Tab-separated table of C-alpha atoms in Angstrom:
chain	number	residue	atom	x	y	z
A	25	MET	CA	15.386	-35.012	11.435
A	26	LYS	CA	18.643	-33.259	10.853
A	27	VAL	CA	19.070	-29.980	12.712
A	28	ILE	CA	20.387	-27.215	10.467
A	29	LYS	CA	23.075	-25.105	12.111
A	30	ARG	CA	25.633	-24.270	9.427
A	31	ILE	CA	24.554	-22.618	6.203
A	32	SER	CA	26.243	-21.405	3.027
A	33	ILE	CA	24.598	-18.858	0.766
A	34	VAL	CA	24.576	-18.882	-3.036
A	35	GLY	CA	23.685	-15.511	-4.522
A	36	THR	CA	24.467	-11.959	-3.488
A	37	GLY	CA	21.241	-10.004	-4.072
A	38	ASN	CA	18.716	-8.470	-1.687
A	39	VAL	CA	17.308	-11.799	-0.472
A	40	ALA	CA	20.803	-13.221	0.169
A	41	TYR	CA	21.736	-10.115	2.133
A	42	HIS	CA	18.654	-9.950	4.366
A	43	LEU	CA	18.387	-13.700	4.859
A	44	GLY	CA	22.106	-13.851	5.702
A	45	ARG	CA	21.713	-11.088	8.279
A	46	ALA	CA	18.702	-12.825	9.843
A	47	LEU	CA	20.632	-16.126	10.025
A	48	LEU	CA	23.564	-14.456	11.766
A	49	LYS	CA	21.266	-12.648	14.170
A	50	ASN	CA	19.664	-15.954	15.116
A	51	ASN	CA	22.987	-17.670	15.784
A	52	PHE	CA	23.293	-19.777	12.674
A	53	GLN	CA	26.806	-20.150	11.370
A	54	VAL	CA	27.149	-18.708	7.876
A	55	ASP	CA	30.022	-20.771	6.423
A	56	GLY	CA	30.436	-18.742	3.275
A	57	VAL	CA	29.030	-17.035	0.219
A	58	TRP	CA	29.263	-17.742	-3.503
A	59	GLY	CA	28.274	-15.263	-6.210
A	60	ARG	CA	28.639	-15.138	-9.975
A	61	THR	CA	30.431	-11.812	-9.599
A	62	LYS	CA	33.463	-12.169	-7.366
A	63	ALA	CA	33.350	-8.595	-6.038
A	64	ASN	CA	29.701	-8.972	-4.991
A	65	ALA	CA	30.467	-12.221	-3.181
A	66	GLN	CA	33.379	-10.598	-1.376
A	67	LYS	CA	31.206	-7.632	-0.409
A	68	LEU	CA	28.406	-9.832	0.961
A	69	ALA	CA	30.960	-12.037	2.765
A	70	ARG	CA	32.277	-8.924	4.519
A	71	ASP	CA	28.732	-7.835	5.436
A	72	LEU	CA	28.049	-11.296	6.887
A	73	ASN	CA	31.409	-11.657	8.567
A	74	THR	CA	32.282	-14.769	6.574
A	75	ILE	CA	34.331	-15.864	3.529
A	76	SER	CA	33.544	-16.000	-0.168
A	77	PHE	CA	34.178	-18.773	-2.689
A	78	ASP	CA	35.092	-18.424	-6.348
A	79	GLN	CA	33.691	-21.811	-7.356
A	80	LEU	CA	30.547	-23.692	-6.372
A	81	ILE	CA	32.621	-26.853	-5.878
A	82	GLN	CA	34.420	-25.062	-3.055
A	83	LEU	CA	31.245	-24.920	-0.927
A	84	PRO	CA	32.203	-26.282	2.499
A	85	GLU	CA	31.175	-29.903	3.053
A	86	ASN	CA	30.217	-29.313	6.652
A	87	SER	CA	27.452	-26.860	5.753
A	88	ASP	CA	24.115	-28.446	6.707
A	89	LEU	CA	22.304	-26.423	4.054
A	90	ILE	CA	23.023	-24.367	0.956
A	91	ILE	CA	20.425	-21.635	0.445
A	92	ILE	CA	20.178	-20.574	-3.192
A	93	CYS	CA	19.063	-16.937	-3.506
A	94	VAL	CA	19.495	-16.318	-7.228
A	95	SER	CA	17.093	-15.185	-9.956
A	96	ASP	CA	14.580	-17.782	-11.124
A	97	GLY	CA	16.314	-18.336	-14.448
A	98	ALA	CA	19.616	-19.293	-12.793
A	99	ILE	CA	18.318	-21.777	-10.204
A	100	GLN	CA	18.341	-24.915	-12.358
A	101	GLU	CA	21.910	-24.413	-13.564
A	102	ILE	CA	23.134	-23.776	-10.003
A	103	VAL	CA	21.337	-26.842	-8.631
A	104	GLU	CA	22.978	-28.985	-11.331
A	105	LYS	CA	26.415	-27.697	-10.399
A	106	ILE	CA	26.210	-28.322	-6.652
A	107	PRO	CA	27.331	-31.836	-5.619
A	108	SER	CA	24.390	-34.079	-4.658
A	109	SER	CA	25.729	-34.604	-1.142
A	110	PHE	CA	24.560	-31.101	-0.188
A	111	ALA	CA	21.106	-30.282	1.137
A	112	LEU	CA	19.623	-27.384	-0.863
A	113	ALA	CA	16.865	-24.842	-0.467
A	114	TYR	CA	15.949	-22.066	-2.892
A	115	THR	CA	14.053	-18.845	-2.205
A	116	SER	CA	11.892	-18.453	-5.321
A	117	GLY	CA	8.147	-17.832	-5.402
A	118	SER	CA	7.758	-19.134	-8.938
A	119	ILE	CA	9.948	-22.163	-9.574
A	120	SER	CA	8.243	-25.508	-8.958
A	121	LEU	CA	10.174	-28.353	-7.375
A	122	ASN	CA	9.109	-30.473	-10.357
A	123	ASP	CA	11.049	-28.216	-12.709
A	124	LEU	CA	14.346	-28.967	-10.963
A	125	PRO	CA	16.586	-32.047	-10.988
A	126	LYS	CA	15.451	-34.583	-8.381
A	127	ARG	CA	17.735	-35.072	-5.400
A	128	ASP	CA	17.343	-36.366	-1.843
A	129	ASN	CA	17.397	-33.089	0.023
A	130	ILE	CA	16.006	-30.220	-1.968
A	131	GLY	CA	13.354	-27.804	-0.849
A	132	VAL	CA	11.872	-24.342	-0.957
A	133	PHE	CA	12.502	-21.626	1.610
A	134	TYR	CA	10.462	-18.691	0.267
A	135	PRO	CA	10.312	-15.518	2.348
A	136	LEU	CA	7.167	-13.695	1.182
A	137	GLN	CA	8.475	-10.142	1.277
A	138	THR	CA	9.997	-7.387	-0.844
A	139	PHE	CA	13.650	-6.765	-0.005
A	140	THR	CA	15.880	-3.775	-0.629
A	141	LYS	CA	19.447	-3.750	0.638
A	142	SER	CA	19.288	-0.175	1.865
A	143	ARG	CA	16.296	-0.839	4.112
A	144	ASP	CA	16.329	-2.780	7.367
A	145	ILE	CA	13.521	-5.222	7.892
A	146	SER	CA	12.471	-7.435	10.819
A	147	PHE	CA	12.666	-10.941	9.441
A	148	ASP	CA	10.496	-12.293	12.261
A	149	THR	CA	7.323	-10.804	10.705
A	150	ILE	CA	7.980	-12.303	7.263
A	151	PRO	CA	5.965	-15.412	6.338
A	152	VAL	CA	8.305	-18.186	5.159
A	153	LEU	CA	6.818	-20.826	2.853
A	154	ILE	CA	8.465	-24.248	3.079
A	155	GLU	CA	8.246	-27.193	0.693
A	156	SER	CA	10.081	-30.442	0.114
A	157	LYS	CA	9.060	-33.877	-1.135
A	158	ASN	CA	11.270	-35.288	1.600
A	159	ASP	CA	9.186	-34.927	4.776
A	160	GLN	CA	12.157	-35.139	7.114
A	161	PHE	CA	13.964	-32.435	5.195
A	162	ALA	CA	10.807	-30.298	5.101
A	163	GLU	CA	10.701	-30.541	8.909
A	164	SER	CA	14.363	-29.507	9.128
A	165	LEU	CA	13.703	-26.488	6.914
A	166	LYS	CA	10.613	-25.588	8.934
A	167	LYS	CA	12.557	-25.727	12.176
A	168	CYS	CA	15.292	-23.567	10.688
A	169	ALA	CA	12.752	-21.017	9.358
A	170	SER	CA	10.949	-20.942	12.710
A	171	LYS	CA	14.072	-19.550	14.324
A	172	LEU	CA	13.909	-16.568	11.938
A	173	SER	CA	10.171	-15.960	11.618
A	174	ARG	CA	6.958	-16.260	13.587
A	175	THR	CA	5.024	-17.364	10.481
A	176	VAL	CA	6.224	-20.543	8.776
A	177	ARG	CA	3.924	-22.580	6.584
A	178	PHE	CA	4.201	-25.734	4.482
A	179	THR	CA	3.028	-24.730	1.021
A	180	ASN	CA	3.126	-26.876	-2.109
A	181	SER	CA	4.399	-25.553	-5.436
A	182	GLU	CA	0.889	-24.919	-6.777
A	183	GLU	CA	-0.095	-22.901	-3.683
A	184	ARG	CA	3.190	-20.997	-3.758
A	185	PHE	CA	2.561	-20.152	-7.418
A	186	GLN	CA	-0.903	-18.753	-6.599
A	187	ILE	CA	0.454	-16.803	-3.621
A	188	HIS	CA	3.157	-15.364	-5.866
A	189	ILE	CA	0.509	-14.068	-8.289
A	190	ALA	CA	-1.296	-12.331	-5.404
A	191	ALA	CA	2.039	-10.985	-4.141
A	192	VAL	CA	2.747	-9.431	-7.555
A	193	MET	CA	-0.627	-7.699	-7.376
A	194	VAL	CA	-0.260	-6.270	-3.859
A	195	ASN	CA	3.425	-5.419	-4.162
A	196	ASN	CA	4.649	-4.823	-7.721
A	197	PHE	CA	1.402	-3.356	-9.056
A	198	THR	CA	0.700	-1.294	-5.954
A	199	ASN	CA	4.231	0.088	-6.053
A	200	HIS	CA	3.772	0.882	-9.730
A	201	LEU	CA	0.660	2.910	-8.872
A	202	TYR	CA	2.805	4.830	-6.365
A	203	HIS	CA	5.238	5.461	-9.216
A	204	LEU	CA	2.513	6.689	-11.599
A	205	ALA	CA	1.194	8.974	-8.838
A	206	ASP	CA	4.746	10.229	-8.295
A	207	LEU	CA	5.017	11.093	-12.014
A	208	HIS	CA	1.623	12.791	-11.911
A	209	MET	CA	2.631	14.911	-8.895
A	210	LYS	CA	5.980	15.848	-10.485
A	211	LYS	CA	4.208	16.852	-13.688
A	212	HIS	CA	2.151	19.328	-11.674
A	213	GLN	CA	5.046	20.502	-9.453
A	214	LEU	CA	3.445	18.995	-6.393
A	215	PRO	CA	5.294	17.090	-3.638
A	216	PHE	CA	4.825	13.291	-3.639
A	217	ASP	CA	5.541	13.383	0.121
A	218	ILE	CA	2.088	14.751	0.805
A	219	LEU	CA	0.634	11.392	-0.326
A	220	LYS	CA	2.719	9.279	2.042
A	221	PRO	CA	0.369	9.334	5.064
A	222	LEU	CA	-2.436	8.207	2.727
A	223	ILE	CA	-0.278	5.420	1.266
A	224	ILE	CA	0.644	4.141	4.740
A	225	GLU	CA	-2.933	4.307	6.043
A	226	THR	CA	-4.294	2.517	2.943
A	227	ALA	CA	-2.022	-0.426	3.786
A	228	GLU	CA	-2.492	-0.274	7.578
A	229	LYS	CA	-6.268	-0.286	7.180
A	230	ILE	CA	-6.365	-3.835	5.857
A	231	LYS	CA	-5.011	-5.098	9.178
A	232	ASP	CA	-8.501	-4.450	10.581
A	233	ILE	CA	-10.840	-4.173	7.619
A	234	SER	CA	-11.248	-6.366	4.534
A	235	PRO	CA	-10.269	-4.531	1.333
A	236	ILE	CA	-13.808	-4.636	-0.022
A	237	ASP	CA	-15.084	-2.840	3.107
A	238	ALA	CA	-12.157	-0.403	3.148
A	239	GLN	CA	-12.882	0.924	-0.349
A	240	THR	CA	-13.764	4.623	-0.713
A	241	GLY	CA	-13.508	7.161	-3.551
A	242	PRO	CA	-15.332	8.186	-6.719
A	243	ALA	CA	-15.696	4.732	-8.306
A	244	LYS	CA	-16.988	3.256	-5.050
A	245	ARG	CA	-19.512	6.143	-4.831
A	246	ASN	CA	-20.538	5.662	-8.478
A	247	ASP	CA	-19.434	9.244	-9.032
A	248	LEU	CA	-19.062	9.082	-12.815
A	249	SER	CA	-18.574	12.822	-13.262
A	250	VAL	CA	-15.458	12.879	-11.037
A	251	ILE	CA	-14.093	9.821	-12.895
A	252	GLU	CA	-14.742	11.584	-16.207
A	253	ASN	CA	-12.973	14.767	-15.020
A	254	HIS	CA	-9.970	12.752	-13.866
A	255	LEU	CA	-9.767	10.797	-17.137
A	256	ASN	CA	-9.787	14.049	-19.108
A	257	GLU	CA	-6.644	15.084	-17.232
A	258	LEU	CA	-4.723	11.865	-17.890
A	259	SER	CA	-3.074	10.418	-20.950
A	260	ASP	CA	-1.363	7.273	-22.190
A	261	GLU	CA	-1.186	4.219	-19.995
A	262	THR	CA	-2.037	6.096	-16.802
A	263	LYS	CA	-5.394	6.905	-18.389
A	264	GLU	CA	-5.893	3.288	-19.458
A	265	ILE	CA	-5.029	2.073	-15.941
A	266	TYR	CA	-7.346	4.639	-14.336
A	267	GLN	CA	-10.145	3.548	-16.660
A	268	LEU	CA	-9.695	-0.178	-16.183
A	269	LEU	CA	-9.370	-0.048	-12.387
A	270	SER	CA	-12.351	2.305	-12.043
A	271	LYS	CA	-14.415	-0.020	-14.243
A	272	SER	CA	-13.420	-2.929	-12.028
A	273	ILE	CA	-14.375	-1.074	-8.816
A	274	LEU	CA	-17.689	0.080	-10.361
A	275	LYS	CA	-18.459	-3.553	-11.236
A	276	ASN	CA	-18.243	-4.414	-7.512
A	277	ASN	CA	-20.925	-1.832	-6.700
A	278	SER	CA	-23.562	-3.484	-8.828
B	21	MET	CA	-7.851	37.530	11.250
B	22	LYS	CA	-10.702	35.884	13.076
B	23	VAL	CA	-9.694	33.072	15.406
B	24	ILE	CA	-11.896	30.008	14.986
B	25	LYS	CA	-12.934	28.444	18.276
B	26	ARG	CA	-16.516	27.265	17.881
B	27	ILE	CA	-17.462	24.945	15.060
B	28	SER	CA	-20.615	23.238	13.829
B	29	ILE	CA	-20.476	20.199	11.582
B	30	VAL	CA	-22.727	19.470	8.613
B	31	GLY	CA	-22.680	15.822	7.581
B	32	THR	CA	-22.443	12.587	9.550
B	33	GLY	CA	-20.075	10.370	7.556
B	34	ASN	CA	-16.518	9.181	8.192
B	35	VAL	CA	-14.910	12.585	7.653
B	36	ALA	CA	-17.412	14.329	9.952
B	37	TYR	CA	-16.780	11.732	12.652
B	38	HIS	CA	-12.960	11.813	12.576
B	39	LEU	CA	-12.712	15.561	12.070
B	40	GLY	CA	-15.184	16.110	14.926
B	41	ARG	CA	-13.146	13.885	17.219
B	42	ALA	CA	-9.942	15.708	16.317
B	43	LEU	CA	-11.594	19.089	16.960
B	44	LEU	CA	-12.784	17.985	20.396
B	45	LYS	CA	-9.382	16.544	21.246
B	46	ASN	CA	-7.767	19.874	20.384
B	47	ASN	CA	-10.152	21.896	22.546
B	48	PHE	CA	-12.396	23.369	19.890
B	49	GLN	CA	-16.006	23.680	20.886
B	50	VAL	CA	-18.279	21.615	18.677
B	51	ASP	CA	-21.563	23.513	18.850
B	52	GLY	CA	-23.649	20.955	17.032
B	53	VAL	CA	-24.230	18.584	14.153
B	54	TRP	CA	-26.672	18.550	11.278
B	55	GLY	CA	-27.321	15.522	9.064
B	56	ARG	CA	-29.835	14.703	6.361
B	57	THR	CA	-30.832	11.629	8.360
B	58	LYS	CA	-31.961	12.600	11.854
B	59	ALA	CA	-30.841	9.372	13.507
B	60	ASN	CA	-27.308	9.710	12.075
B	61	ALA	CA	-27.072	13.297	13.306
B	62	GLN	CA	-28.222	12.232	16.765
B	63	LYS	CA	-25.712	9.400	16.815
B	64	LEU	CA	-22.799	11.645	15.778
B	65	ALA	CA	-23.900	14.322	18.266
B	66	ARG	CA	-23.708	11.698	21.033
B	67	ASP	CA	-20.232	10.593	19.836
B	68	LEU	CA	-19.072	14.216	19.874
B	69	ASN	CA	-20.782	15.109	23.130
B	70	THR	CA	-22.885	17.820	21.483
B	71	ILE	CA	-26.405	18.416	20.143
B	72	SER	CA	-28.005	17.777	16.758
B	73	PHE	CA	-30.189	20.031	14.619
B	74	ASP	CA	-33.067	19.014	12.391
B	75	GLN	CA	-32.802	22.063	10.119
B	76	LEU	CA	-29.834	23.899	8.646
B	77	ILE	CA	-31.414	27.209	9.647
B	78	GLN	CA	-31.036	26.126	13.269
B	79	LEU	CA	-27.225	26.218	13.049
B	80	PRO	CA	-26.045	28.294	16.031
B	81	GLU	CA	-25.148	31.873	15.131
B	82	ASN	CA	-22.191	31.963	17.477
B	83	SER	CA	-20.342	29.183	15.602
B	84	ASP	CA	-17.194	30.724	14.046
B	85	LEU	CA	-17.199	28.103	11.302
B	86	ILE	CA	-19.478	25.518	9.723
B	87	ILE	CA	-17.525	22.579	8.300
B	88	ILE	CA	-19.426	20.820	5.535
B	89	CYS	CA	-18.474	17.134	5.330
B	90	VAL	CA	-20.988	15.810	2.822
B	91	SER	CA	-20.615	14.018	-0.517
B	92	ASP	CA	-19.479	16.166	-3.450
B	93	GLY	CA	-22.899	16.153	-5.097
B	94	ALA	CA	-24.601	17.637	-2.029
B	95	ILE	CA	-22.196	20.501	-1.279
B	96	GLN	CA	-23.722	23.145	-3.534
B	97	GLU	CA	-27.256	22.627	-2.262
B	98	ILE	CA	-26.071	22.799	1.368
B	99	VAL	CA	-24.028	25.956	0.771
B	100	GLU	CA	-27.079	27.619	-0.777
B	101	LYS	CA	-29.201	26.758	2.255
B	102	ILE	CA	-26.841	28.106	4.922
B	103	PRO	CA	-27.357	31.830	5.713
B	104	SER	CA	-24.596	34.006	4.256
B	105	SER	CA	-23.606	35.305	7.695
B	106	PHE	CA	-21.864	31.998	8.427
B	107	ALA	CA	-18.232	31.222	7.550
B	108	LEU	CA	-18.049	27.909	5.685
B	109	ALA	CA	-15.428	25.314	4.835
B	110	TYR	CA	-15.966	22.074	2.943
B	111	THR	CA	-13.820	18.930	2.974
B	112	SER	CA	-13.924	17.784	-0.656
B	113	GLY	CA	-10.911	16.938	-2.830
B	114	SER	CA	-12.805	17.505	-6.078
B	115	ILE	CA	-15.157	20.469	-5.845
B	116	SER	CA	-13.650	23.746	-7.037
B	117	LEU	CA	-14.435	26.989	-5.221
B	118	ASN	CA	-15.509	28.395	-8.593
B	119	ASP	CA	-18.320	25.828	-8.802
B	120	LEU	CA	-19.950	27.123	-5.631
B	121	PRO	CA	-21.986	30.286	-4.926
B	122	LYS	CA	-19.697	33.205	-4.080
B	123	ARG	CA	-19.770	34.432	-0.491
B	124	ASP	CA	-17.431	36.363	1.790
B	125	ASN	CA	-16.140	33.533	3.919
B	126	ILE	CA	-16.004	30.230	2.099
B	127	GLY	CA	-13.042	27.918	1.862
B	128	VAL	CA	-11.691	24.418	1.583
B	129	PHE	CA	-10.497	22.291	4.477
B	130	TYR	CA	-9.467	19.030	2.783
B	131	PRO	CA	-7.871	16.323	4.931
B	132	LEU	CA	-5.932	14.105	2.514
B	133	GLN	CA	-6.676	10.743	4.058
B	134	THR	CA	-8.970	7.714	3.848
B	135	PHE	CA	-11.355	7.511	6.798
B	136	THR	CA	-13.306	4.619	8.225
B	137	LYS	CA	-15.410	5.050	11.335
B	138	SER	CA	-14.290	1.796	12.898
B	139	ARG	CA	-10.606	2.701	12.743
B	140	ASP	CA	-8.828	5.230	14.916
B	141	ILE	CA	-6.416	7.550	13.172
B	142	SER	CA	-4.019	10.237	14.410
B	143	PHE	CA	-5.231	13.404	12.764
B	144	ASP	CA	-1.897	15.140	13.395
B	145	THR	CA	-0.181	13.168	10.585
B	146	ILE	CA	-2.862	14.012	7.997
B	147	PRO	CA	-2.020	16.735	5.468
B	148	VAL	CA	-4.775	19.360	5.406
B	149	LEU	CA	-5.144	21.408	2.215
B	150	ILE	CA	-6.563	24.896	2.706
B	151	GLU	CA	-8.015	27.283	0.133
B	152	SER	CA	-10.049	30.473	0.155
B	153	LYS	CA	-10.212	33.537	-2.107
B	154	ASN	CA	-10.451	35.601	1.068
B	155	ASP	CA	-6.856	35.723	2.364
B	156	GLN	CA	-7.861	36.593	5.915
B	157	PHE	CA	-10.261	33.673	6.033
B	158	ALA	CA	-7.640	31.371	4.490
B	159	GLU	CA	-5.302	32.342	7.342
B	160	SER	CA	-8.031	31.618	9.892
B	161	LEU	CA	-8.620	28.181	8.356
B	162	LYS	CA	-4.881	27.497	8.278
B	163	LYS	CA	-4.503	28.394	11.924
B	164	CYS	CA	-7.436	26.158	12.827
B	165	ALA	CA	-6.024	23.235	10.770
B	166	SER	CA	-2.573	23.724	12.323
B	167	LYS	CA	-4.023	22.870	15.720
B	168	LEU	CA	-5.112	19.480	14.347
B	169	SER	CA	-2.286	18.577	11.989
B	170	ARG	CA	1.455	19.049	11.538
B	171	THR	CA	1.067	19.401	7.745
B	172	VAL	CA	-1.127	22.243	6.521
B	173	ARG	CA	-0.729	23.668	3.050
B	174	PHE	CA	-2.412	26.352	0.965
B	175	THR	CA	-3.465	24.636	-2.235
B	176	ASN	CA	-5.538	26.115	-5.037
B	177	SER	CA	-8.441	24.231	-6.624
B	178	GLU	CA	-6.387	23.121	-9.632
B	179	GLU	CA	-3.630	21.694	-7.406
B	180	ARG	CA	-6.173	20.028	-5.145
B	181	PHE	CA	-7.788	18.450	-8.207
B	182	GLN	CA	-4.429	17.022	-9.353
B	183	ILE	CA	-3.616	15.782	-5.841
B	184	HIS	CA	-7.017	14.103	-5.709
B	185	ILE	CA	-6.244	12.184	-8.922
B	186	ALA	CA	-2.973	10.930	-7.414
B	187	ALA	CA	-4.801	10.075	-4.175
B	188	VAL	CA	-7.297	7.935	-6.101
B	189	MET	CA	-4.362	6.048	-7.639
B	190	VAL	CA	-2.473	5.361	-4.403
B	191	ASN	CA	-5.549	4.715	-2.282
B	192	ASN	CA	-8.608	3.511	-4.217
B	193	PHE	CA	-6.701	1.594	-6.883
B	194	THR	CA	-4.156	0.149	-4.477
B	195	ASN	CA	-6.960	-0.986	-2.193
B	196	HIS	CA	-8.727	-2.520	-5.176
B	197	LEU	CA	-5.598	-4.538	-5.967
B	198	TYR	CA	-5.699	-5.789	-2.358
B	199	HIS	CA	-9.304	-6.804	-3.006
B	200	LEU	CA	-8.457	-8.636	-6.240
B	201	ALA	CA	-5.600	-10.418	-4.423
B	202	ASP	CA	-8.046	-11.311	-1.632
B	203	LEU	CA	-10.428	-12.860	-4.203
B	204	HIS	CA	-7.527	-14.739	-5.810
B	205	MET	CA	-6.400	-16.138	-2.450
B	206	LYS	CA	-9.970	-17.157	-1.509
B	207	LYS	CA	-10.406	-18.886	-4.861
B	208	HIS	CA	-7.385	-21.036	-4.027
B	209	GLN	CA	-8.325	-21.547	-0.351
B	210	LEU	CA	-5.302	-19.588	0.801
B	211	PRO	CA	-5.278	-17.050	3.662
B	212	PHE	CA	-5.146	-13.377	2.639
B	213	ASP	CA	-3.477	-12.690	6.010
B	214	ILE	CA	-0.206	-14.124	4.762
B	215	LEU	CA	0.063	-11.162	2.346
B	216	LYS	CA	-0.324	-8.492	5.026
B	217	PRO	CA	3.351	-8.099	5.989
B	218	LEU	CA	4.134	-7.647	2.281
B	219	ILE	CA	1.357	-5.065	1.875
B	220	ILE	CA	2.604	-3.074	4.873
B	221	GLU	CA	6.255	-3.212	3.801
B	222	THR	CA	5.382	-2.161	0.228
B	223	ALA	CA	3.875	1.023	1.656
B	224	GLU	CA	6.533	1.596	4.357
B	225	LYS	CA	9.318	1.276	1.798
B	226	ILE	CA	8.367	4.485	0.016
B	227	LYS	CA	9.185	6.463	3.156
B	228	ASP	CA	12.865	5.862	2.308
B	229	ILE	CA	12.957	4.875	-1.348
B	230	SER	CA	11.317	6.384	-4.416
B	231	PRO	CA	8.750	4.014	-5.975
B	232	ILE	CA	10.767	3.619	-9.168
B	233	ASP	CA	13.766	2.389	-7.130
B	234	ALA	CA	11.618	0.216	-4.877
B	235	GLN	CA	10.199	-1.815	-7.771
B	236	THR	CA	10.924	-5.571	-7.861
B	237	GLY	CA	9.201	-8.599	-9.413
B	238	PRO	CA	8.823	-10.345	-12.765
B	239	ALA	CA	7.948	-7.284	-14.902
B	240	LYS	CA	10.827	-5.285	-13.425
B	241	ARG	CA	13.168	-8.241	-14.177
B	242	ASN	CA	11.782	-8.542	-17.721
B	243	ASP	CA	10.800	-12.091	-16.803
B	244	LEU	CA	8.239	-12.637	-19.560
B	245	SER	CA	7.834	-16.348	-18.883
B	246	VAL	CA	6.669	-15.769	-15.277
B	247	ILE	CA	4.269	-13.057	-16.514
B	248	GLU	CA	2.932	-15.473	-19.126
B	249	ASN	CA	2.427	-18.223	-16.526
B	250	HIS	CA	0.575	-15.833	-14.244
B	251	LEU	CA	-1.649	-14.551	-17.056
B	252	ASN	CA	-2.601	-18.117	-17.963
B	253	GLU	CA	-3.947	-18.548	-14.422
B	254	LEU	CA	-6.077	-15.416	-14.438
B	255	SER	CA	-9.324	-14.481	-16.130
B	256	ASP	CA	-11.629	-11.527	-16.699
B	257	GLU	CA	-10.653	-8.101	-15.477
B	258	THR	CA	-7.949	-9.374	-13.122
B	259	LYS	CA	-6.156	-10.714	-16.204
B	260	GLU	CA	-6.628	-7.405	-18.037
B	261	ILE	CA	-5.309	-5.474	-15.027
B	262	TYR	CA	-2.320	-7.823	-14.648
B	263	GLN	CA	-1.524	-7.393	-18.334
B	264	LEU	CA	-1.855	-3.620	-18.428
B	265	LEU	CA	0.152	-2.978	-15.248
B	266	SER	CA	2.893	-5.419	-16.293
B	267	LYS	CA	3.102	-3.710	-19.689
B	268	SER	CA	3.422	-0.371	-17.954
B	269	ILE	CA	6.228	-1.616	-15.649
B	270	LEU	CA	8.029	-3.264	-18.592
B	271	LYS	CA	7.909	0.060	-20.454
B	272	ASN	CA	9.876	1.655	-17.603
B	273	ASN	CA	12.681	-0.878	-18.051
B	274	SER	CA	13.418	0.133	-21.595
């Protein structure tokens, strides 16, 4: 099993930034950064105390691993452009290994988290899902990930796909509900801030209690008159969403 | 303005329990507890180191305040049964003061939080919304709430109603998405636990970033092919919910 020590990063978004910082912090050598937009690559290179490349063919041969942190639609093209001598990992939740060109050392290194550049995050709490058809390489990736995170798990493409669906539900959709609540509060000149302790506690609760047992509120109590009053106040898609989610909670009561 | 020192509690649910504990911790005297079910009242009385009453007419006359922590549908009946000499507050997000019998000292003491008996919570971070048509009594309630919480706010019934709608969205609906994700993970023999860091971070993020700026994921990226692949995996109401929420996020992009 090859030990991964030197890494180059392809991509300059939120994942590239936070993964790069975690690598540096854990004493990996970040050889360099490539990005489609030169200025972004230069900026990330500065943040990671390394150099940037203009061309993918300039990636340094002594890097043990190239981590590809680009949007799903760009992964295939990037993989095709990187010489086959390089070992590659990509950070996508959706793209199956079967959809990419076969090569000896290619794998998945998927940190299951939502990243924003402006917000620090402890990488060691983030589950990292590892996959490769090459068992030796999978072990190398796992060992590398284990230096960054306490939770590393071999996960095949099908499992990763299912986990990604669940992640969309608990992250993207939940955050969208925060946004709709924010709009609702603004509409009534009320401060969104007052909801923040409730938002935090709703999430913290599931550390101890399963979501089905944590449920409270009018739909859980079969309180149809409160639901009706709320629906009469809402319009458009917020009303539709309120209706559909209440119906789904009510269904659980029966 | 009358200073509230001695309190009796009507109701034995999660709110009664956590509010009672917070009152004790902040050196209020809890004179006693009444509950529809005798055994529950006795149990809560033991937890709060006080006594229980079988009848509402037994509520001790020297209590400065009776806090009514019962379900919305039971509030009116309870208010009617308590002698008019008592000052009352109730803890509901939905019930308007106008829907209850008029009396000199009646008000709202609404802690905006989700409570579960089995989970400790710091009451001092919970916003408490106060309302009364009697300004003096409103001040008394505010002063009492300020001993328990750092965030106390006068809020009229209309505002409280709107806040309650937003609270249902960020708590009940968000928690229901956790539940649907839990079912999805179970269906595919995957551990729900692996989603917990993502759930926590999704909530924590909005401390620093507005929800609209925090959004990520396939709908935000206009990635219709990922959305389509996910929808093909889902069925029933989870599919409907995925579709509706994705549509709503996509609408924000345009």
